[in-house]
Amino acid sequence: MTSTDSVQKAPAKDPWDLPDVSGLVVGVLGGTGDQGRGLAYRLARAGQKVIIGSRAAERAEAAADELGLGVEGAENAECARRSDIVIVAVPWEGHGKTLESLREDLVGKLVVDCVNPLGFDKKGAYALKPEEGSAAEQAAALLPDSRVTAAFHHLSAVLLQDEAIDEIDTDVMVLGEERADTEIVQALAGRIPGMRGVFAGRLRNAHQVESLVANLISVNRRYKAHAGLRVTDV
C-alpha cells in the first residue's frame, strides 16, 4: 500500500450546509417597486437588517417608514455602500444605467441580480435577450469588481407583500461563479419561511432562468394564480 492509498478523502460537503447570514445588511436597489418592496418586507420580517434604495432618498425613506420592521431608506449609492449584500430589483429599462452609475459604490459587494428582461405585446409577455446574454451577465460586465450572482426571479410580488401570508411556497434558483457566494444567497433565501435557495449553475445559464418568468406570467393569467417554482428530488 502506498502512502497515497492510506490517505482518506475528506467527506463531501453537505450542499445544504449553508452559512449564517443573519448578521448581514441587505440593500435592495429598486426597493420602492413591487418586487423590491416585497423582498425587503420578507427579509426584514425574517429578522434581516434591510436598507431600501431609490434614486430619491425621500421615496426610499417613505417606503421604509411604511414597511416598518427596522427597514431604512436611502439614496441608491448610500444603500449600496452601507450593505453587505445588494439585491438589484430595478426595472429592466434602467438596469444598465443604474449599475454603471453605482460601479464604485458596489466594489467588493455581493450583488444579487433578480431583474427579468421582458417585453410585452398583445400576445403577452416574452423574453428579451440582452447583448451580454442575460441581465445577470450584463451586471457582471458592468461591475467587474463586484461578486455578481442571480436569484429571486420567480417570486410573486403580490404574495411577497401580503402581510396575511406567513410562508412563501417556492424555491429560488441561485446562479453564480463562486460557490461561496451562491451559498450565501441560498442561505439568505432560506431565511424567508417556506423558501429554499437551490444552486442552479453559473451566470451563463441565467438567461433561461430569467426568461421562465414569461412562462409563469402566462400560467398566472390562465389560472388566476401567483405561480412559483419547486425543484423536485433535491
Short mmCIF file of C-alpha atoms in Angstrom, two decimals:
data_model
loop_
_atom_site.label_atom_id
_atom_site.label_comp_id
_atom_site.label_asym_id
_atom_site.label_seq_id
_atom_site.Cartn_x
_atom_site.Cartn_y
_atom_site.Cartn_z
CA MET A 1 0.00 0.00 0.00
CA THR A 2 1.42 3.36 -0.98
CA SER A 3 1.25 6.42 1.22
CA THR A 4 -1.33 7.97 -1.08
CA ASP A 5 -3.56 4.90 -0.75
CA SER A 6 -3.70 5.33 3.01
CA VAL A 7 -4.81 8.98 2.83
CA GLN A 8 -8.54 9.21 3.30
CA LYS A 9 -10.53 11.66 1.27
CA ALA A 10 -12.35 14.35 3.19
CA PRO A 11 -16.11 13.72 3.27
CA ALA A 12 -18.05 15.60 0.62
CA LYS A 13 -19.52 18.86 1.87
CA ASP A 14 -23.24 18.72 2.54
CA PRO A 15 -24.78 21.06 -0.10
CA TRP A 16 -27.35 22.16 2.49
CA ASP A 17 -24.67 23.19 4.99
CA LEU A 18 -25.08 26.91 4.40
CA PRO A 19 -23.52 29.89 6.20
CA ASP A 20 -25.16 32.04 8.86
CA VAL A 21 -26.18 35.26 7.13
CA SER A 22 -28.40 36.66 9.88
CA GLY A 23 -25.96 39.47 10.70
CA LEU A 24 -25.52 40.75 7.13
CA VAL A 25 -27.06 44.02 5.96
CA VAL A 26 -29.15 43.64 2.81
CA GLY A 27 -29.68 46.56 0.46
CA VAL A 28 -32.47 46.49 -2.13
CA LEU A 29 -31.95 48.76 -5.14
CA GLY A 30 -35.37 49.45 -6.57
CA GLY A 31 -36.87 48.81 -3.16
CA THR A 32 -39.78 51.16 -3.81
CA GLY A 33 -41.05 48.96 -6.67
CA ASP A 34 -43.35 45.99 -6.07
CA GLN A 35 -40.71 43.24 -6.30
CA GLY A 36 -38.05 45.08 -4.32
CA ARG A 37 -40.51 46.22 -1.70
CA GLY A 38 -41.82 42.67 -1.31
CA LEU A 39 -38.34 41.23 -0.88
CA ALA A 40 -37.41 43.95 1.60
CA TYR A 41 -40.55 43.20 3.62
CA ARG A 42 -39.99 39.43 3.71
CA LEU A 43 -36.32 39.69 4.66
CA ALA A 44 -36.98 42.30 7.34
CA ARG A 45 -39.85 40.21 8.70
CA ALA A 46 -37.38 37.31 8.95
CA GLY A 47 -35.07 39.47 11.08
CA GLN A 48 -32.63 40.70 8.44
CA LYS A 49 -31.36 44.28 8.54
CA VAL A 50 -32.65 45.86 5.33
CA ILE A 51 -31.99 49.18 3.57
CA ILE A 52 -34.23 50.22 0.68
CA GLY A 53 -32.54 52.15 -2.11
CA SER A 54 -34.09 54.54 -4.61
CA ARG A 55 -32.92 57.31 -6.92
CA ALA A 56 -34.62 59.72 -4.50
CA ALA A 57 -33.81 59.30 -0.81
CA GLU A 58 -37.22 60.72 0.14
CA ARG A 59 -39.06 57.99 -1.76
CA ALA A 60 -36.90 55.31 -0.15
CA GLU A 61 -37.44 56.73 3.33
CA ALA A 62 -41.21 56.92 2.80
CA ALA A 63 -41.35 53.29 1.63
CA ALA A 64 -39.20 52.20 4.58
CA ASP A 65 -41.47 54.01 7.03
CA GLU A 66 -44.48 52.22 5.58
CA LEU A 67 -42.81 48.83 5.93
CA GLY A 68 -41.52 49.39 9.46
CA LEU A 69 -39.64 46.36 10.85
CA GLY A 70 -36.49 48.45 11.21
CA VAL A 71 -36.18 48.98 7.45
CA GLU A 72 -34.25 52.11 6.46
CA GLY A 73 -34.40 54.12 3.24
CA ALA A 74 -31.54 55.80 1.41
CA GLU A 75 -30.46 57.06 -1.98
CA ASN A 76 -29.10 54.20 -4.13
CA ALA A 77 -25.41 54.98 -3.67
CA GLU A 78 -25.68 55.17 0.11
CA CYS A 79 -27.75 52.00 0.16
CA ALA A 80 -25.03 50.20 -1.81
CA ARG A 81 -22.20 51.46 0.40
CA ARG A 82 -23.92 50.50 3.66
CA SER A 83 -24.94 47.00 2.61
CA ASP A 84 -23.09 43.68 2.60
CA ILE A 85 -25.44 42.12 0.05
CA VAL A 86 -27.14 44.26 -2.60
CA ILE A 87 -30.23 42.96 -4.40
CA VAL A 88 -30.84 44.60 -7.78
CA ALA A 89 -34.61 44.87 -8.34
CA VAL A 90 -34.77 47.85 -10.68
CA PRO A 91 -36.82 47.89 -13.92
CA TRP A 92 -35.00 46.29 -16.86
CA GLU A 93 -35.14 49.55 -18.80
CA GLY A 94 -32.91 51.25 -16.22
CA HIS A 95 -30.79 48.26 -15.28
CA GLY A 96 -27.61 49.09 -17.17
CA LYS A 97 -27.50 52.81 -16.40
CA THR A 98 -28.26 52.23 -12.72
CA LEU A 99 -25.46 49.71 -12.24
CA GLU A 100 -23.00 51.72 -14.28
CA SER A 101 -23.61 54.74 -12.06
CA LEU A 102 -23.06 52.63 -8.91
CA ARG A 103 -19.93 50.78 -10.03
CA GLU A 104 -17.67 52.38 -7.43
CA ASP A 105 -20.23 52.04 -4.63
CA LEU A 106 -20.61 48.32 -5.35
CA VAL A 107 -16.91 47.43 -5.34
CA GLY A 108 -16.39 44.31 -3.24
CA LYS A 109 -20.12 43.83 -2.64
CA LEU A 110 -22.08 40.63 -3.18
CA VAL A 111 -24.64 41.66 -5.80
CA VAL A 112 -27.79 39.62 -6.39
CA ASP A 113 -29.47 40.43 -9.70
CA CYS A 114 -33.17 39.48 -9.88
CA VAL A 115 -34.10 41.50 -12.98
CA ASN A 116 -36.07 39.81 -15.76
CA PRO A 117 -35.63 41.30 -19.26
CA LEU A 118 -39.16 41.03 -20.66
CA GLY A 119 -41.19 42.57 -23.42
CA PHE A 120 -44.97 42.75 -23.64
CA ASP A 121 -47.35 42.85 -26.59
CA LYS A 122 -50.95 41.80 -27.29
CA LYS A 123 -49.90 38.14 -27.09
CA GLY A 124 -48.49 38.59 -23.58
CA ALA A 125 -45.03 38.55 -22.04
CA TYR A 126 -41.95 37.35 -23.90
CA ALA A 127 -38.25 37.10 -23.03
CA LEU A 128 -35.69 39.57 -24.31
CA LYS A 129 -32.06 38.54 -24.96
CA PRO A 130 -29.59 41.19 -23.75
CA GLU A 131 -26.39 41.60 -25.74
CA GLU A 132 -24.41 40.16 -22.82
CA GLY A 133 -26.71 37.11 -22.66
CA SER A 134 -28.78 37.99 -19.59
CA ALA A 135 -29.40 40.74 -17.07
CA ALA A 136 -27.05 38.98 -14.65
CA GLU A 137 -24.25 38.80 -17.23
CA GLN A 138 -24.80 42.46 -18.03
CA ALA A 139 -24.41 43.21 -14.32
CA ALA A 140 -21.19 41.17 -14.18
CA ALA A 141 -19.80 43.05 -17.18
CA LEU A 142 -20.66 46.44 -15.67
CA LEU A 143 -19.43 45.53 -12.17
CA PRO A 144 -16.03 43.88 -12.65
CA ASP A 145 -15.04 44.46 -9.01
CA SER A 146 -18.26 43.07 -7.51
CA ARG A 147 -19.29 39.46 -6.86
CA VAL A 148 -22.35 39.08 -9.06
CA THR A 149 -24.95 36.36 -8.58
CA ALA A 150 -28.51 35.90 -9.83
CA ALA A 151 -31.58 34.86 -7.79
CA PHE A 152 -35.16 35.73 -6.71
CA HIS A 153 -36.52 35.86 -10.29
CA HIS A 154 -39.67 33.78 -9.92
CA LEU A 155 -41.35 35.39 -6.92
CA SER A 156 -44.82 36.86 -6.92
CA ALA A 157 -44.72 40.48 -5.76
CA VAL A 158 -48.36 40.10 -4.69
CA LEU A 159 -47.55 37.21 -2.34
CA LEU A 160 -44.37 38.84 -1.06
CA GLN A 161 -46.28 41.95 0.02
CA ASP A 162 -49.29 40.16 1.51
CA GLU A 163 -48.97 40.51 5.29
CA ALA A 164 -51.55 37.75 5.84
CA ILE A 165 -49.25 35.15 4.24
CA ASP A 166 -46.74 33.62 6.64
CA GLU A 167 -44.86 31.36 4.21
CA ILE A 168 -43.83 31.73 0.56
CA ASP A 169 -44.06 28.27 -1.00
CA THR A 170 -41.28 28.37 -3.60
CA ASP A 171 -37.70 27.53 -4.47
CA VAL A 172 -35.21 30.20 -5.54
CA MET A 173 -32.79 29.35 -8.35
CA VAL A 174 -29.37 30.77 -7.46
CA LEU A 175 -26.61 31.23 -10.04
CA GLY A 176 -23.06 32.50 -9.77
CA GLU A 177 -19.40 31.86 -10.42
CA GLU A 178 -18.21 31.26 -6.85
CA ARG A 179 -19.80 28.58 -4.70
CA ALA A 180 -19.17 30.56 -1.51
CA ASP A 181 -21.19 33.46 -2.92
CA THR A 182 -24.10 31.34 -4.14
CA GLU A 183 -24.26 29.62 -0.75
CA ILE A 184 -24.64 32.99 0.95
CA VAL A 185 -27.54 33.83 -1.37
CA GLN A 186 -29.08 30.39 -0.84
CA ALA A 187 -28.89 30.95 2.90
CA LEU A 188 -30.48 34.38 2.52
CA ALA A 189 -33.40 32.89 0.58
CA GLY A 190 -33.77 30.27 3.28
CA ARG A 191 -34.31 32.97 5.89
CA ILE A 192 -37.80 33.51 4.45
CA PRO A 193 -40.22 30.85 5.75
CA GLY A 194 -41.27 28.40 3.04
CA MET A 195 -38.49 29.48 0.70
CA ARG A 196 -35.40 27.50 -0.28
CA GLY A 197 -32.35 28.53 -2.31
CA VAL A 198 -31.16 25.95 -4.86
CA PHE A 199 -27.85 26.21 -6.74
CA ALA A 200 -28.65 26.28 -10.47
CA GLY A 201 -25.34 26.84 -12.26
CA ARG A 202 -23.11 29.63 -13.43
CA LEU A 203 -24.15 33.01 -14.76
CA ARG A 204 -24.01 31.79 -18.35
CA ASN A 205 -27.20 29.88 -17.52
CA ALA A 206 -29.06 32.92 -16.20
CA HIS A 207 -30.91 33.72 -19.43
CA GLN A 208 -33.27 30.77 -19.28
CA VAL A 209 -33.94 31.37 -15.58
CA GLU A 210 -34.82 35.00 -16.26
CA SER A 211 -36.88 34.01 -19.32
CA LEU A 212 -39.00 31.49 -17.42
CA VAL A 213 -40.83 34.42 -15.83
CA ALA A 214 -42.61 34.98 -19.15
CA ASN A 215 -44.00 31.44 -18.85
CA LEU A 216 -45.06 31.99 -15.25
CA ILE A 217 -46.91 35.15 -16.26
CA SER A 218 -48.84 33.06 -18.81
CA VAL A 219 -49.60 30.48 -16.10
CA ASN A 220 -50.83 33.18 -13.76
CA ARG A 221 -53.12 34.72 -16.36
CA ARG A 222 -54.67 31.41 -17.37
CA TYR A 223 -55.19 30.03 -13.86
CA LYS A 224 -55.67 33.29 -11.92
CA ALA A 225 -52.70 32.29 -9.75
CA HIS A 226 -49.40 33.53 -8.33
CA ALA A 227 -47.27 30.63 -9.52
CA GLY A 228 -43.86 29.82 -8.12
CA LEU A 229 -41.32 27.08 -8.75
CA ARG A 230 -40.33 23.90 -6.90
CA VAL A 231 -37.36 21.70 -7.82
CA THR A 232 -38.03 18.01 -7.14
CA ASP A 233 -35.70 15.31 -5.76
CA VAL A 234 -33.23 17.68 -4.08
#
